[in-house]
Amino acid sequence: MGGAVTGYGLAKLGRRVLFIEKGLFLHGEIRDQRDGCANLDESLLAQLADGSDERPEARLRSGQWPLRLQGKTSFGELEFFAPLGCGSGGSTSLYAAGLERFSPADFHPRANFPEVNDSTLPENWPITYEDLLPYYTQAEELFRVRGTHDPLAQGERAMLREPPGLSPRDRHFFESFGRLGLHPYRVHVGFEFVEGCAECAGGLCPRGCKNDSGRICLLPALERYGASILPLCEVLRLEAGKSEVREIRCRRNGGELSIRAKMVVLAAGAFMTPVLLLNSKSNAWPDGLANRSGLVGRNLMLHASDYIAVKPTKRFSIVGPQKSLALNDFYHSEGEKLGTFQTAGAAVALGQIMQYMRDVAERDPVWWKKLASPRPVWWRKLSSPVIRLIALAAYYLFIFKNAAIWASIIEDLPYYGNRVIPDPHARNGMRFEYRYTEELKTRVQSFRRRLAKALGPHRMIVLSGENNINYGHVCGTCRFGVEPETSVLDKNNRAHDLSNLYIVDASFFPSSGGTNPSLTIAANALRVAEAIHEQLG
Ligand SMILES: Cc1cc2nc3c(=O)[nH]c(=O)nc-3n(C[C@H](O)[C@H](O)[C@H](O)COP(=O)(O)OP(=O)(O)OC[C@H]3O[C@@H](n4cnc5c(N)ncnc54)[C@H](O)[C@@H]3O)c2cc1C
Ligand code: SF4
């Protein structure tokens, strides 16, 4: 998101832009194939069944990060396929296109958590909500965001297009939640809602429906504004003197390549950007490039997200948009700062359930055993693991058929010890460490309790276990700030002490907020593009 939007902004302002991308250029090929969705059940099932999602080249072709990520959390050592994109559009090629603003209070994070002493939460972001406001509006216009006004939102109204009508089930939720004293609204999303769209997450959209940064920014930058792209080109390190980046060292077609530019904008995502910097040690930068503060790679944040099935009180038709509703009644609630609650998108279907179960099994084996426990007698007779998986998914499909799957997004806080570390022996040349604190656990439980109480007659079933870390929302590993001692970037996202290095992916976040990160990354990228343009003169 950060790279494509900044590049688009600069190219539109008349600058010559080259995008360097580790993955494939996917958007040229998929742009006009309007004959079907890439990600619906059959292809997911096929991938799971033939194991093609284990093959790096197959993963790259579907826009996914090719290799398993390695790390250690409070739940143990992990090696798993994280929900991360690789290729044009980055993770937005896979995203669920929830495009919400942070609240004005998110820009003053310390005040929201007065009792937490061991977090590195700063008092303030170096910019205010008002500074970002014109760019939020531009980003909403650019990504053609649809939805309705959040009645609890502070500040100016978002710039929204009209969403399609609700399904009878979601109309029932909307009215019933309102009667219960909650404040539902139409979630803000970047979908065009073409006929038959299920608002998928996890896959590329070949039908021009999902407004990802590849289609909305990268393609116009290339086709209209003269930018270029080098796909399948992996940046390995940056060569820099004391005050300037001189060279970008890359790997392409089995060889090494060196690229020079007046300005270098790093946007490899909050897992990989710090690794690149820490691998760019030199005499001028003995602890890693831009790392005088010692904070590069630290303050890793991920959000905690529960998937929760909410049942209507009667059976209703579910025909209509699935990514439909949200509520922020628990964003700030009775002195606690929690986060948003929104429909997760995509009707409950076999492929999604199977994918979800496999993800849970990989990330949280203890919970997986619990999830897999309601076994009928015939269960033991099923010998093949694939048949067992399908049978279990069918069982859950039967239970949850009419339910809507909602997701919470709960703010996690920055801690010095939560970090990304280069490791030449690990699969991606890196691993991460993340302590899931008691403080976070308490707020997650509080969210679940408050929700169960607030939803009244609606039965809810929490589908996630204790380990509800949301790896798709990684952020924070190169925070921006005012003081060079306590931040990596200045308020315009330029590395302190380096005149031509900017970082625009989610790693700039000094706190994670309680909602989807992408609109804030995009708005900020538009702001930074202007700052770079101004600096270039
Ligand atoms: C399934 C899923 C659903 C999501 N749903 C939502 C949602 O509804 N709303 C929301 O706000 N967010 C959502 N997100 C998160 C959102 O997509 C990310 O927060 C956002 O894309 C992050 O932007 P970024 O610029 O930090 O990095 P990315 O978008 O991840 O881009 C990083 C880019 O850098 C490239 N790269 C990495 N290393 C190198 C290298 N060494 N050399 C060259 N290129 C490199 C990668 O291939 C990639 O293209 C979702 C994510 C996923 C995976
Ligand atoms: S976003 Fe909609 S139209 Fe596009 S692939 Fe997903 S389900 Fe299909």
Short mmCIF file of N, CA, C and O and ligand atoms in Angstrom, two decimals, residues 1-3 20-22 65 83-87 89-92 94-98 202 233-235 267-269 272 276 323 472-473 505-506 516-518 521, ligand 1:
data_model
loop_
_atom_site.label_atom_id
_atom_site.label_comp_id
_atom_site.label_asym_id
_atom_site.label_seq_id
_atom_site.Cartn_x
_atom_site.Cartn_y
_atom_site.Cartn_z
N MET A 1 0.83 -1.20 0.00
CA MET A 1 0.00 0.00 0.00
C MET A 1 0.87 1.26 0.00
O MET A 1 0.68 2.17 -0.81
N GLY A 2 1.85 1.30 0.93
CA GLY A 2 2.67 2.51 1.05
C GLY A 2 3.45 2.80 -0.22
O GLY A 2 3.47 3.95 -0.70
N GLY A 3 4.07 1.78 -0.81
CA GLY A 3 4.92 1.98 -1.99
C GLY A 3 4.13 2.40 -3.21
O GLY A 3 4.48 3.36 -3.90
N ILE A 20 10.46 -1.20 -7.56
CA ILE A 20 11.25 -2.44 -7.51
C ILE A 20 10.48 -3.44 -6.66
O ILE A 20 10.23 -3.19 -5.49
N GLU A 21 10.08 -4.55 -7.25
CA GLU A 21 9.16 -5.48 -6.56
C GLU A 21 9.75 -6.89 -6.55
O GLU A 21 10.12 -7.42 -7.59
N LYS A 22 9.75 -7.48 -5.37
CA LYS A 22 10.27 -8.85 -5.21
C LYS A 22 9.41 -9.88 -5.96
O LYS A 22 9.91 -10.85 -6.51
N TRP A 65 3.00 -14.27 -0.18
CA TRP A 65 4.40 -14.35 0.24
C TRP A 65 4.86 -15.80 0.07
O TRP A 65 4.19 -16.72 0.52
N PRO A 83 -0.33 -14.19 6.50
CA PRO A 83 -1.13 -13.51 5.49
C PRO A 83 -0.43 -12.24 5.02
O PRO A 83 -0.64 -11.16 5.54
N LEU A 84 0.45 -12.41 4.04
CA LEU A 84 1.23 -11.29 3.50
C LEU A 84 1.25 -11.42 1.99
O LEU A 84 1.37 -12.53 1.48
N GLY A 85 1.18 -10.29 1.32
CA GLY A 85 1.23 -10.33 -0.13
C GLY A 85 2.65 -10.19 -0.65
O GLY A 85 3.53 -9.69 0.05
N CYS A 86 2.85 -10.65 -1.88
CA CYS A 86 4.13 -10.45 -2.56
C CYS A 86 3.82 -10.31 -4.04
O CYS A 86 3.22 -11.21 -4.63
N GLY A 87 4.20 -9.19 -4.62
CA GLY A 87 3.86 -8.93 -6.02
C GLY A 87 3.22 -7.56 -6.10
O GLY A 87 3.03 -6.89 -5.08
N GLY A 89 0.95 -4.53 -5.91
CA GLY A 89 -0.18 -4.34 -4.98
C GLY A 89 0.13 -4.82 -3.57
O GLY A 89 -0.62 -4.54 -2.64
N GLY A 90 1.24 -5.56 -3.40
CA GLY A 90 1.63 -6.01 -2.06
C GLY A 90 0.50 -6.75 -1.36
O GLY A 90 -0.26 -7.49 -2.00
N SER A 91 0.36 -6.53 -0.08
CA SER A 91 -0.68 -7.25 0.68
C SER A 91 -2.08 -6.77 0.32
O SER A 91 -3.06 -7.46 0.61
N THR A 92 -2.20 -5.61 -0.33
CA THR A 92 -3.55 -5.16 -0.67
C THR A 92 -4.16 -6.02 -1.79
O THR A 92 -5.37 -6.01 -1.97
N LEU A 94 -4.42 -9.01 -1.61
CA LEU A 94 -5.13 -10.06 -0.89
C LEU A 94 -6.12 -9.49 0.11
O LEU A 94 -6.93 -10.22 0.67
N TYR A 95 -6.06 -8.20 0.36
CA TYR A 95 -6.78 -7.67 1.52
C TYR A 95 -8.29 -7.70 1.38
O TYR A 95 -8.81 -8.00 0.31
N ALA A 96 -8.96 -7.41 2.50
CA ALA A 96 -10.42 -7.43 2.50
C ALA A 96 -10.98 -6.02 2.26
O ALA A 96 -12.18 -5.79 2.40
N ALA A 97 -10.08 -5.10 1.91
CA ALA A 97 -10.47 -3.75 1.48
C ALA A 97 -11.27 -2.95 2.51
O ALA A 97 -12.00 -2.04 2.14
N GLY A 98 -11.16 -3.30 3.78
CA GLY A 98 -11.74 -2.45 4.83
C GLY A 98 -10.90 -1.19 4.93
O GLY A 98 -9.70 -1.27 5.20
N GLY A 202 -7.89 -12.61 0.81
CA GLY A 202 -6.94 -13.71 0.65
C GLY A 202 -6.60 -14.00 -0.80
O GLY A 202 -5.76 -14.85 -1.08
N CYS A 233 12.43 -8.68 -8.63
CA CYS A 233 13.70 -8.04 -8.29
C CYS A 233 13.69 -7.80 -6.78
O CYS A 233 12.86 -7.03 -6.28
N GLU A 234 14.56 -8.51 -6.08
CA GLU A 234 14.54 -8.42 -4.62
C GLU A 234 15.63 -7.46 -4.12
O GLU A 234 16.81 -7.63 -4.45
N VAL A 235 15.23 -6.47 -3.37
CA VAL A 235 16.22 -5.55 -2.79
C VAL A 235 16.91 -6.28 -1.63
O VAL A 235 16.25 -6.86 -0.77
N ALA A 267 9.50 0.45 1.08
CA ALA A 267 8.10 0.10 1.38
C ALA A 267 7.93 -1.41 1.30
O ALA A 267 7.00 -1.91 0.68
N ALA A 268 8.82 -2.15 1.94
CA ALA A 268 8.80 -3.62 1.84
C ALA A 268 7.90 -4.26 2.89
O ALA A 268 7.88 -5.48 3.02
N GLY A 269 7.15 -3.44 3.62
CA GLY A 269 6.27 -3.97 4.68
C GLY A 269 7.02 -3.99 6.01
O GLY A 269 8.25 -4.03 6.06
N MET A 272 9.71 -6.76 6.59
CA MET A 272 10.92 -6.84 5.77
C MET A 272 11.73 -5.54 5.73
O MET A 272 12.96 -5.59 5.60
N LEU A 276 15.94 -5.15 5.89
CA LEU A 276 16.80 -4.52 4.88
C LEU A 276 17.73 -3.49 5.51
O LEU A 276 18.92 -3.43 5.19
N LYS A 323 -19.44 -8.09 3.41
CA LYS A 323 -18.63 -7.14 4.18
C LYS A 323 -19.50 -5.91 4.31
O LYS A 323 -19.47 -5.00 3.47
N GLY A 472 -1.60 -10.12 9.47
CA GLY A 472 -1.85 -9.28 8.28
C GLY A 472 -1.71 -7.80 8.58
O GLY A 472 -1.53 -6.99 7.67
N HIS A 473 -1.80 -7.42 9.86
CA HIS A 473 -1.78 -6.00 10.21
C HIS A 473 -0.44 -5.56 10.80
O HIS A 473 -0.38 -4.64 11.62
N ASP A 505 5.86 2.28 4.34
CA ASP A 505 4.95 1.16 4.65
C ASP A 505 4.49 1.29 6.10
O ASP A 505 4.82 2.25 6.79
N ALA A 506 3.76 0.27 6.57
CA ALA A 506 3.15 0.36 7.90
C ALA A 506 4.18 0.39 9.03
O ALA A 506 3.81 0.55 10.19
N ASN A 516 -8.61 -1.04 10.84
CA ASN A 516 -7.80 -1.45 9.68
C ASN A 516 -6.73 -0.41 9.36
O ASN A 516 -7.02 0.78 9.32
N PRO A 517 -5.52 -0.86 9.07
CA PRO A 517 -4.43 0.11 8.88
C PRO A 517 -4.33 0.76 7.50
O PRO A 517 -3.73 1.82 7.34
N SER A 518 -4.92 0.13 6.46
CA SER A 518 -4.54 0.51 5.09
C SER A 518 -4.87 1.95 4.70
O SER A 518 -4.10 2.60 4.00
N ILE A 521 -2.22 4.17 6.03
CA ILE A 521 -0.97 4.03 5.26
C ILE A 521 -1.11 4.82 3.95
O ILE A 521 -0.20 5.57 3.55
C1 LIG B 1 -5.77 -11.43 3.75
C2 LIG B 1 -5.54 -10.01 4.20
C3 LIG B 1 -6.63 -9.21 4.50
C4 LIG B 1 -6.41 -7.87 4.89
N1 LIG B 1 -7.50 -7.06 5.04
C5 LIG B 1 -7.31 -5.76 5.32
C6 LIG B 1 -8.40 -4.87 5.37
O1 LIG B 1 -9.55 -5.24 5.15
N2 LIG B 1 -8.15 -3.56 5.65
C7 LIG B 1 -6.89 -3.11 5.90
O2 LIG B 1 -6.72 -1.91 6.18
N3 LIG B 1 -5.84 -3.93 5.83
C8 LIG B 1 -6.01 -5.23 5.54
N4 LIG B 1 -4.93 -6.05 5.43
C9 LIG B 1 -3.61 -5.50 5.72
C10 LIG B 1 -3.08 -4.62 4.59
O3 LIG B 1 -3.09 -5.31 3.37
C11 LIG B 1 -1.68 -4.18 4.96
O4 LIG B 1 -1.74 -3.49 6.20
C12 LIG B 1 -1.05 -3.25 3.94
O5 LIG B 1 -1.08 -3.76 2.65
C13 LIG B 1 0.39 -2.98 4.37
O6 LIG B 1 0.99 -2.11 3.45
P1 LIG B 1 2.56 -1.97 3.39
O7 LIG B 1 2.86 -0.89 2.45
O8 LIG B 1 3.05 -1.87 4.78
O9 LIG B 1 3.12 -3.38 2.86
P2 LIG B 1 2.63 -4.37 1.73
O10 LIG B 1 1.34 -3.97 1.15
O11 LIG B 1 2.69 -5.74 2.32
O12 LIG B 1 3.74 -4.23 0.60
C14 LIG B 1 5.07 -4.65 0.75
C15 LIG B 1 5.63 -4.91 -0.64
O13 LIG B 1 7.05 -5.01 -0.58
C16 LIG B 1 7.48 -6.10 -1.37
N5 LIG B 1 8.78 -6.53 -0.85
C17 LIG B 1 9.06 -7.09 0.36
N6 LIG B 1 10.38 -7.31 0.48
C18 LIG B 1 10.94 -6.87 -0.66
C19 LIG B 1 12.29 -6.82 -1.13
N7 LIG B 1 13.31 -7.26 -0.39
N8 LIG B 1 12.53 -6.33 -2.36
C20 LIG B 1 11.50 -5.87 -3.15
N9 LIG B 1 10.21 -5.90 -2.75
C21 LIG B 1 9.94 -6.38 -1.52
C22 LIG B 1 6.37 -7.12 -1.18
O14 LIG B 1 6.41 -8.10 -2.19
C23 LIG B 1 5.14 -6.21 -1.26
O15 LIG B 1 4.75 -5.97 -2.59
C24 LIG B 1 -5.10 -7.38 5.03
C25 LIG B 1 -4.01 -8.19 4.72
C26 LIG B 1 -4.21 -9.48 4.29
C27 LIG B 1 -3.04 -10.31 3.90
#
